[in-house]
């Protein structure tokens, strides 16, 4: 990527529909303790939906990989309480999302995200997804895909609302693949503003 400034999305603050202020910023290696601290808030189903297995504990190798990534190949965003939000603990995070370029490609990337269980259904998944799609398009990514358990209605609904097409994965009928192509319907097919 020639423009290093384009690698990392700007830090920004957005407001949820209930008025909560959320800060979005890139994940850094210093976020490792944040991953462990928020893991306890995930349900078995959340973990199965994100990692396709119900992790009893967060493996150190996985945390290292999630926190230390190549910014030229991945964008990882954390959504956290905006500074000054009352009642939050220091390591609280609302959710994390990442977009990883497919090996050997610069125009196709995988999307994955998880929102902390007690913060789901407030618009955080939508904001994270919209921000990643917008950033990806700025960086020349044309196609974005996500593998999702077929039973994961929240994620399938979220993807559909952004204009992803959903198809059953040929070699695993438990999975569906959402695919979004830039230009088809645009990143904001849902018509909702970024905030
Ligand atoms: C999928 C997930 C990321 C959605 O995050 P979220 O912050 O709850 O989503 P939002 O509040 O932004 O909702 C966005 C849209 O998704 C859909 N959605 C979210 N939760 C839903 C639910 N329980 N049932 C049906 N649709 C749902 C709706 O279309 C919703 O829009 P609306 O609230 O305007 O109707 C969250 O449920 C999650 O972390 N799940 C576990 C991990 C996972 O499944 N990751 C995806 C695999 S890559």
PDB file of C-alpha atoms and ligand atoms in Angstrom:
ATOM      1  CA  UNK A   1       0.000   0.000   0.000  1.00  0.00           C
ATOM      2  CA  UNK A   2       1.630   3.206  -1.150  1.00  0.00           C
ATOM      3  CA  UNK A   3      -0.130   5.651   1.138  1.00  0.00           C
ATOM      4  CA  UNK A   4       0.588   4.671   4.725  1.00  0.00           C
ATOM      5  CA  UNK A   5      -1.990   7.168   5.891  1.00  0.00           C
ATOM      6  CA  UNK A   6      -4.641   5.120   4.125  1.00  0.00           C
ATOM      7  CA  UNK A   7      -3.691   1.986   6.046  1.00  0.00           C
ATOM      8  CA  UNK A   8      -5.229   2.872   9.334  1.00  0.00           C
ATOM      9  CA  UNK A   9      -8.696   4.323   9.525  1.00  0.00           C
ATOM     10  CA  UNK A  10      -8.947   7.532  11.451  1.00  0.00           C
ATOM     11  CA  UNK A  11      -9.992   7.412  15.007  1.00  0.00           C
ATOM     12  CA  UNK A  12     -13.534   8.680  15.217  1.00  0.00           C
ATOM     13  CA  UNK A  13     -16.380   9.075  17.627  1.00  0.00           C
ATOM     14  CA  UNK A  14     -19.899   8.081  16.725  1.00  0.00           C
ATOM     15  CA  UNK A  15     -23.188   8.235  18.540  1.00  0.00           C
ATOM     16  CA  UNK A  16     -25.491   5.238  18.874  1.00  0.00           C
ATOM     17  CA  UNK A  17     -29.209   5.723  18.449  1.00  0.00           C
ATOM     18  CA  UNK A  18     -29.574   5.691  22.256  1.00  0.00           C
ATOM     19  CA  UNK A  19     -27.106   8.577  22.485  1.00  0.00           C
ATOM     20  CA  UNK A  20     -24.120   6.534  23.750  1.00  0.00           C
ATOM     21  CA  UNK A  21     -20.835   7.901  22.390  1.00  0.00           C
ATOM     22  CA  UNK A  22     -18.529   5.253  20.972  1.00  0.00           C
ATOM     23  CA  UNK A  23     -14.920   5.661  19.971  1.00  0.00           C
ATOM     24  CA  UNK A  24     -13.633   3.664  17.009  1.00  0.00           C
ATOM     25  CA  UNK A  25      -9.900   3.185  16.672  1.00  0.00           C
ATOM     26  CA  UNK A  26      -7.448   0.654  15.288  1.00  0.00           C
ATOM     27  CA  UNK A  27      -6.555  -2.339  17.468  1.00  0.00           C
ATOM     28  CA  UNK A  28      -2.984  -2.188  18.751  1.00  0.00           C
ATOM     29  CA  UNK A  29      -0.784  -4.789  20.492  1.00  0.00           C
ATOM     30  CA  UNK A  30      -1.558  -2.957  23.750  1.00  0.00           C
ATOM     31  CA  UNK A  31      -5.144  -4.226  23.419  1.00  0.00           C
ATOM     32  CA  UNK A  32      -4.231  -7.777  24.437  1.00  0.00           C
ATOM     33  CA  UNK A  33      -5.535  -7.349  28.019  1.00  0.00           C
ATOM     34  CA  UNK A  34      -8.706  -5.898  26.535  1.00  0.00           C
ATOM     35  CA  UNK A  35      -9.326  -9.093  24.572  1.00  0.00           C
ATOM     36  CA  UNK A  36      -9.004 -11.197  27.730  1.00  0.00           C
ATOM     37  CA  UNK A  37     -11.101  -8.808  29.835  1.00  0.00           C
ATOM     38  CA  UNK A  38     -14.011  -8.810  27.399  1.00  0.00           C
ATOM     39  CA  UNK A  39     -13.896 -12.514  26.576  1.00  0.00           C
ATOM     40  CA  UNK A  40     -15.763 -13.241  29.808  1.00  0.00           C
ATOM     41  CA  UNK A  41     -18.760 -11.333  28.480  1.00  0.00           C
ATOM     42  CA  UNK A  42     -19.154 -13.491  25.379  1.00  0.00           C
ATOM     43  CA  UNK A  43     -21.697 -16.297  25.382  1.00  0.00           C
ATOM     44  CA  UNK A  44     -20.874 -19.755  24.040  1.00  0.00           C
ATOM     45  CA  UNK A  45     -23.077 -18.992  21.079  1.00  0.00           C
ATOM     46  CA  UNK A  46     -21.281 -15.702  20.356  1.00  0.00           C
ATOM     47  CA  UNK A  47     -17.956 -17.533  20.356  1.00  0.00           C
ATOM     48  CA  UNK A  48     -19.249 -20.337  18.170  1.00  0.00           C
ATOM     49  CA  UNK A  49     -20.627 -17.745  15.776  1.00  0.00           C
ATOM     50  CA  UNK A  50     -17.333 -15.865  15.620  1.00  0.00           C
ATOM     51  CA  UNK A  51     -14.780 -18.682  15.759  1.00  0.00           C
ATOM     52  CA  UNK A  52     -16.958 -21.686  14.776  1.00  0.00           C
ATOM     53  CA  UNK A  53     -16.143 -23.352  18.086  1.00  0.00           C
ATOM     54  CA  UNK A  54     -17.177 -22.634  21.666  1.00  0.00           C
ATOM     55  CA  UNK A  55     -13.783 -21.632  23.029  1.00  0.00           C
ATOM     56  CA  UNK A  56     -13.631 -22.345  26.799  1.00  0.00           C
ATOM     57  CA  UNK A  57     -10.734 -19.879  27.092  1.00  0.00           C
ATOM     58  CA  UNK A  58      -9.124 -17.453  24.732  1.00  0.00           C
ATOM     59  CA  UNK A  59      -5.913 -19.082  23.418  1.00  0.00           C
ATOM     60  CA  UNK A  60      -2.852 -16.839  23.817  1.00  0.00           C
ATOM     61  CA  UNK A  61      -1.794 -17.525  20.243  1.00  0.00           C
ATOM     62  CA  UNK A  62      -5.156 -16.307  18.995  1.00  0.00           C
ATOM     63  CA  UNK A  63      -4.982 -13.122  21.072  1.00  0.00           C
ATOM     64  CA  UNK A  64      -1.492 -12.420  19.805  1.00  0.00           C
ATOM     65  CA  UNK A  65      -2.625 -12.877  16.229  1.00  0.00           C
ATOM     66  CA  UNK A  66      -5.682 -10.652  16.722  1.00  0.00           C
ATOM     67  CA  UNK A  67      -3.726  -7.877  18.448  1.00  0.00           C
ATOM     68  CA  UNK A  68      -0.593  -7.934  16.310  1.00  0.00           C
ATOM     69  CA  UNK A  69      -1.491  -7.850  12.646  1.00  0.00           C
ATOM     70  CA  UNK A  70       0.001  -6.486   9.470  1.00  0.00           C
ATOM     71  CA  UNK A  71      -1.680  -3.115   8.901  1.00  0.00           C
ATOM     72  CA  UNK A  72      -0.942  -3.372   5.196  1.00  0.00           C
ATOM     73  CA  UNK A  73      -3.071  -6.541   5.011  1.00  0.00           C
ATOM     74  CA  UNK A  74      -5.630  -6.069   7.761  1.00  0.00           C
ATOM     75  CA  UNK A  75      -7.757  -3.411   9.332  1.00  0.00           C
ATOM     76  CA  UNK A  76      -8.854  -4.174  12.871  1.00  0.00           C
ATOM     77  CA  UNK A  77     -11.121  -1.773  14.711  1.00  0.00           C
ATOM     78  CA  UNK A  78     -12.166  -1.683  18.319  1.00  0.00           C
ATOM     79  CA  UNK A  79     -15.326   0.085  19.449  1.00  0.00           C
ATOM     80  CA  UNK A  80     -14.952   1.321  22.993  1.00  0.00           C
ATOM     81  CA  UNK A  81     -16.642   3.757  25.342  1.00  0.00           C
ATOM     82  CA  UNK A  82     -15.820   7.336  24.394  1.00  0.00           C
ATOM     83  CA  UNK A  83     -13.642   9.057  26.989  1.00  0.00           C
ATOM     84  CA  UNK A  84     -15.751  10.342  29.829  1.00  0.00           C
ATOM     85  CA  UNK A  85     -18.509   7.723  29.468  1.00  0.00           C
ATOM     86  CA  UNK A  86     -19.789   7.115  32.991  1.00  0.00           C
ATOM     87  CA  UNK A  87     -19.778   3.683  34.596  1.00  0.00           C
ATOM     88  CA  UNK A  88     -17.250   1.939  32.387  1.00  0.00           C
ATOM     89  CA  UNK A  89     -14.307  -0.201  33.472  1.00  0.00           C
ATOM     90  CA  UNK A  90     -10.870   0.654  32.078  1.00  0.00           C
ATOM     91  CA  UNK A  91     -10.663  -2.349  29.742  1.00  0.00           C
ATOM     92  CA  UNK A  92     -14.262  -2.317  28.565  1.00  0.00           C
ATOM     93  CA  UNK A  93     -14.729  -2.695  24.823  1.00  0.00           C
ATOM     94  CA  UNK A  94     -18.027  -2.846  22.980  1.00  0.00           C
ATOM     95  CA  UNK A  95     -16.828  -4.818  20.002  1.00  0.00           C
ATOM     96  CA  UNK A  96     -14.069  -5.555  17.548  1.00  0.00           C
ATOM     97  CA  UNK A  97     -14.122  -6.038  13.806  1.00  0.00           C
ATOM     98  CA  UNK A  98     -11.531  -6.874  11.216  1.00  0.00           C
ATOM     99  CA  UNK A  99     -11.081  -7.002   7.520  1.00  0.00           C
ATOM    100  CA  UNK A 100      -8.261  -9.203   6.207  1.00  0.00           C
ATOM    101  CA  UNK A 101      -7.088  -9.202   2.618  1.00  0.00           C
ATOM    102  CA  UNK A 102      -7.142 -12.641   1.029  1.00  0.00           C
ATOM    103  CA  UNK A 103      -3.638 -14.076   0.606  1.00  0.00           C
ATOM    104  CA  UNK A 104      -2.061 -12.767  -2.566  1.00  0.00           C
ATOM    105  CA  UNK A 105      -4.860 -10.295  -3.260  1.00  0.00           C
ATOM    106  CA  UNK A 106      -5.395  -6.611  -2.689  1.00  0.00           C
ATOM    107  CA  UNK A 107      -9.007  -6.372  -3.874  1.00  0.00           C
ATOM    108  CA  UNK A 108     -10.731  -9.098  -1.847  1.00  0.00           C
ATOM    109  CA  UNK A 109     -11.036  -9.272   1.928  1.00  0.00           C
ATOM    110  CA  UNK A 110     -12.745 -11.232   4.674  1.00  0.00           C
ATOM    111  CA  UNK A 111     -14.919  -9.507   7.269  1.00  0.00           C
ATOM    112  CA  UNK A 112     -15.349 -10.795  10.842  1.00  0.00           C
ATOM    113  CA  UNK A 113     -16.642  -9.125  13.965  1.00  0.00           C
ATOM    114  CA  UNK A 114     -17.943  -9.653  17.466  1.00  0.00           C
ATOM    115  CA  UNK A 115     -19.925  -7.312  19.674  1.00  0.00           C
ATOM    116  CA  UNK A 116     -19.892  -7.793  23.435  1.00  0.00           C
ATOM    117  CA  UNK A 117     -23.032  -9.649  24.389  1.00  0.00           C
ATOM    118  CA  UNK A 118     -24.399  -6.994  26.733  1.00  0.00           C
ATOM    119  CA  UNK A 119     -23.920  -4.380  23.993  1.00  0.00           C
ATOM    120  CA  UNK A 120     -25.524  -6.230  21.120  1.00  0.00           C
ATOM    121  CA  UNK A 121     -28.518  -4.859  19.265  1.00  0.00           C
ATOM    122  CA  UNK A 122     -27.613  -1.203  19.836  1.00  0.00           C
ATOM    123  CA  UNK A 123     -26.071  -0.502  16.443  1.00  0.00           C
ATOM    124  CA  UNK A 124     -22.408  -1.276  17.154  1.00  0.00           C
ATOM    125  CA  UNK A 125     -22.157  -4.130  14.639  1.00  0.00           C
ATOM    126  CA  UNK A 126     -23.670  -1.875  12.008  1.00  0.00           C
ATOM    127  CA  UNK A 127     -21.250   0.987  12.735  1.00  0.00           C
ATOM    128  CA  UNK A 128     -18.229  -1.327  12.706  1.00  0.00           C
ATOM    129  CA  UNK A 129     -19.325  -2.925   9.440  1.00  0.00           C
ATOM    130  CA  UNK A 130     -20.095   0.413   7.764  1.00  0.00           C
ATOM    131  CA  UNK A 131     -16.739   1.848   8.834  1.00  0.00           C
ATOM    132  CA  UNK A 132     -14.802  -1.167   7.564  1.00  0.00           C
ATOM    133  CA  UNK A 133     -16.635  -1.194   4.227  1.00  0.00           C
ATOM    134  CA  UNK A 134     -15.998   2.502   3.774  1.00  0.00           C
ATOM    135  CA  UNK A 135     -12.313   2.147   4.642  1.00  0.00           C
ATOM    136  CA  UNK A 136     -11.950  -0.901   2.413  1.00  0.00           C
ATOM    137  CA  UNK A 137     -13.438   0.863  -0.583  1.00  0.00           C
ATOM    138  CA  UNK A 138     -11.064   3.801  -0.024  1.00  0.00           C
ATOM    139  CA  UNK A 139      -8.217   1.293  -0.159  1.00  0.00           C
ATOM    140  CA  UNK A 140      -9.349  -0.284  -3.401  1.00  0.00           C
ATOM    141  CA  UNK A 141     -11.003  -3.415  -2.026  1.00  0.00           C
ATOM    142  CA  UNK A 142     -13.783  -4.422  -4.412  1.00  0.00           C
ATOM    143  CA  UNK A 143     -15.109  -7.612  -2.877  1.00  0.00           C
ATOM    144  CA  UNK A 144     -15.775  -8.466   0.758  1.00  0.00           C
ATOM    145  CA  UNK A 145     -16.904 -11.816   2.070  1.00  0.00           C
ATOM    146  CA  UNK A 146     -17.807 -13.336   5.410  1.00  0.00           C
ATOM    147  CA  UNK A 147     -18.306 -16.952   6.394  1.00  0.00           C
ATOM    148  CA  UNK A 148     -21.205 -17.288   8.786  1.00  0.00           C
ATOM    149  CA  UNK A 149     -22.915 -20.185  10.520  1.00  0.00           C
ATOM    150  CA  UNK A 150     -26.197 -20.716   8.778  1.00  0.00           C
ATOM    151  CA  UNK A 151     -27.971 -20.498  12.136  1.00  0.00           C
ATOM    152  CA  UNK A 152     -26.489 -17.045  12.844  1.00  0.00           C
ATOM    153  CA  UNK A 153     -29.526 -14.987  12.003  1.00  0.00           C
ATOM    154  CA  UNK A 154     -28.228 -11.692  13.477  1.00  0.00           C
ATOM    155  CA  UNK A 155     -25.138 -11.727  11.238  1.00  0.00           C
ATOM    156  CA  UNK A 156     -26.982 -12.904   8.151  1.00  0.00           C
ATOM    157  CA  UNK A 157     -29.547 -10.134   8.677  1.00  0.00           C
ATOM    158  CA  UNK A 158     -26.816  -7.561   9.237  1.00  0.00           C
ATOM    159  CA  UNK A 159     -24.992  -8.590   6.056  1.00  0.00           C
ATOM    160  CA  UNK A 160     -28.195  -8.598   3.999  1.00  0.00           C
ATOM    161  CA  UNK A 161     -28.949  -5.070   5.180  1.00  0.00           C
ATOM    162  CA  UNK A 162     -25.640  -3.938   3.649  1.00  0.00           C
ATOM    163  CA  UNK A 163     -26.449  -5.608   0.347  1.00  0.00           C
ATOM    164  CA  UNK A 164     -24.369  -8.788   0.797  1.00  0.00           C
ATOM    165  CA  UNK A 165     -25.683 -11.750  -1.154  1.00  0.00           C
ATOM    166  CA  UNK A 166     -25.915 -14.910   0.941  1.00  0.00           C
ATOM    167  CA  UNK A 167     -25.207 -18.369  -0.477  1.00  0.00           C
ATOM    168  CA  UNK A 168     -24.833 -21.753   1.182  1.00  0.00           C
ATOM    169  CA  UNK A 169     -21.207 -22.845   1.204  1.00  0.00           C
ATOM    170  CA  UNK A 170     -20.822 -25.746  -1.204  1.00  0.00           C
ATOM    171  CA  UNK A 171     -18.578 -27.946   0.904  1.00  0.00           C
ATOM    172  CA  UNK A 172     -20.223 -27.181   4.242  1.00  0.00           C
ATOM    173  CA  UNK A 173     -23.988 -26.787   4.373  1.00  0.00           C
ATOM    174  CA  UNK A 174     -23.729 -25.493   7.975  1.00  0.00           C
ATOM    175  CA  UNK A 175     -22.120 -22.330   6.615  1.00  0.00           C
ATOM    176  CA  UNK A 176     -23.229 -19.525   4.390  1.00  0.00           C
ATOM    177  CA  UNK A 177     -20.990 -17.037   2.628  1.00  0.00           C
ATOM    178  CA  UNK A 178     -21.992 -13.424   2.400  1.00  0.00           C
ATOM    179  CA  UNK A 179     -20.447 -11.597  -0.534  1.00  0.00           C
ATOM    180  CA  UNK A 180     -20.493  -7.908  -1.237  1.00  0.00           C
ATOM    181  CA  UNK A 181     -19.102  -6.292  -4.371  1.00  0.00           C
ATOM    182  CA  UNK A 182     -18.302  -2.593  -4.470  1.00  0.00           C
ATOM    183  CA  UNK A 183     -20.465  -0.785  -6.943  1.00  0.00           C
ATOM    184  CA  UNK A 184     -23.278  -3.323  -6.785  1.00  0.00           C
ATOM    185  CA  UNK A 185     -25.276  -1.498  -4.216  1.00  0.00           C
ATOM    186  CA  UNK A 186     -22.699   0.617  -2.444  1.00  0.00           C
ATOM    187  CA  UNK A 187     -21.501   0.217   1.122  1.00  0.00           C
ATOM    188  CA  UNK A 188     -24.474   1.949   2.609  1.00  0.00           C
ATOM    189  CA  UNK A 189     -27.288  -0.027   1.103  1.00  0.00           C
ATOM    190  CA  UNK A 190     -28.958   0.106   4.485  1.00  0.00           C
ATOM    191  CA  UNK A 191     -29.286   3.844   4.006  1.00  0.00           C
ATOM    192  CA  UNK A 192     -28.225   4.538   7.544  1.00  0.00           C
ATOM    193  CA  UNK A 193     -25.653   7.247   8.179  1.00  0.00           C
ATOM    194  CA  UNK A 194     -22.313   6.371   9.723  1.00  0.00           C
ATOM    195  CA  UNK A 195     -23.022   8.552  12.692  1.00  0.00           C
TER     196      UNK A 195
HETATM  197  C1  LIG B   1     -23.722 -10.320  14.577  1.00  0.00           C
HETATM  198  C2  LIG B   1     -23.340  -9.224  15.570  1.00  0.00           C
HETATM  199  C3  LIG B   1     -21.909  -8.788  15.286  1.00  0.00           C
HETATM  200  C4  LIG B   1     -24.290  -8.037  15.386  1.00  0.00           C
HETATM  201  O1  LIG B   1     -23.845  -6.986  16.217  1.00  0.00           O
HETATM  202  P1  LIG B   1     -24.859  -5.952  16.886  1.00  0.00           P
HETATM  203  O2  LIG B   1     -24.064  -4.836  17.447  1.00  0.00           O
HETATM  204  O3  LIG B   1     -25.766  -6.662  17.808  1.00  0.00           O
HETATM  205  O4  LIG B   1     -25.666  -5.481  15.603  1.00  0.00           O
HETATM  206  P2  LIG B   1     -26.475  -4.116  15.453  1.00  0.00           P
HETATM  207  O5  LIG B   1     -27.130  -3.740  16.729  1.00  0.00           O
HETATM  208  O6  LIG B   1     -25.596  -3.123  14.796  1.00  0.00           O
HETATM  209  O7  LIG B   1     -27.595  -4.588  14.458  1.00  0.00           O
HETATM  210  C5  LIG B   1     -27.419  -4.438  13.085  1.00  0.00           C
HETATM  211  C6  LIG B   1     -28.471  -5.232  12.341  1.00  0.00           C
HETATM  212  O8  LIG B   1     -28.172  -6.622  12.428  1.00  0.00           O
HETATM  213  C7  LIG B   1     -29.397  -7.331  12.496  1.00  0.00           C
HETATM  214  N1  LIG B   1     -29.479  -7.997  13.800  1.00  0.00           N
HETATM  215  C8  LIG B   1     -28.664  -7.827  14.863  1.00  0.00           C
HETATM  216  N2  LIG B   1     -29.036  -8.631  15.874  1.00  0.00           N
HETATM  217  C9  LIG B   1     -30.094  -9.324  15.427  1.00  0.00           C
HETATM  218  C10 LIG B   1     -30.911 -10.325  15.999  1.00  0.00           C
HETATM  219  N3  LIG B   1     -30.714 -10.781  17.244  1.00  0.00           N
HETATM  220  N4  LIG B   1     -31.907 -10.851  15.243  1.00  0.00           N
HETATM  221  C11 LIG B   1     -32.133 -10.409  13.995  1.00  0.00           C
HETATM  222  N5  LIG B   1     -31.384  -9.447  13.387  1.00  0.00           N
HETATM  223  C12 LIG B   1     -30.388  -8.922  14.101  1.00  0.00           C
HETATM  224  C13 LIG B   1     -30.507  -6.310  12.325  1.00  0.00           C
HETATM  225  O9  LIG B   1     -30.695  -6.143  10.935  1.00  0.00           O
HETATM  226  C14 LIG B   1     -29.855  -5.090  12.908  1.00  0.00           C
HETATM  227  O10 LIG B   1     -30.407  -3.900  12.469  1.00  0.00           O
HETATM  228  P3  LIG B   1     -31.587  -3.216  13.326  1.00  0.00           P
HETATM  229  O11 LIG B   1     -31.179  -3.244  14.779  1.00  0.00           O
HETATM  230  O12 LIG B   1     -31.645  -1.837  12.779  1.00  0.00           O
HETATM  231  O13 LIG B   1     -32.790  -4.057  13.057  1.00  0.00           O
HETATM  232  C15 LIG B   1     -23.480  -9.707  17.041  1.00  0.00           C
HETATM  233  O14 LIG B   1     -24.719 -10.341  17.196  1.00  0.00           O
HETATM  234  C16 LIG B   1     -22.379 -10.656  17.485  1.00  0.00           C
HETATM  235  O15 LIG B   1     -21.324 -10.238  17.941  1.00  0.00           O
HETATM  236  N6  LIG B   1     -22.608 -11.986  17.372  1.00  0.00           N
HETATM  237  C17 LIG B   1     -21.622 -12.968  17.786  1.00  0.00           C
HETATM  238  C18 LIG B   1     -20.420 -13.026  16.854  1.00  0.00           C
HETATM  239  C19 LIG B   1     -20.819 -13.176  15.403  1.00  0.00           C
HETATM  240  O16 LIG B   1     -21.815 -13.788  15.067  1.00  0.00           O
HETATM  241  N7  LIG B   1     -19.989 -12.630  14.516  1.00  0.00           N
HETATM  242  C20 LIG B   1     -20.224 -12.731  13.093  1.00  0.00           C
HETATM  243  C21 LIG B   1     -19.418 -13.828  12.514  1.00  0.00           C
HETATM  244  S1  LIG B   1     -18.160 -13.175  11.480  1.00  0.00           S
END
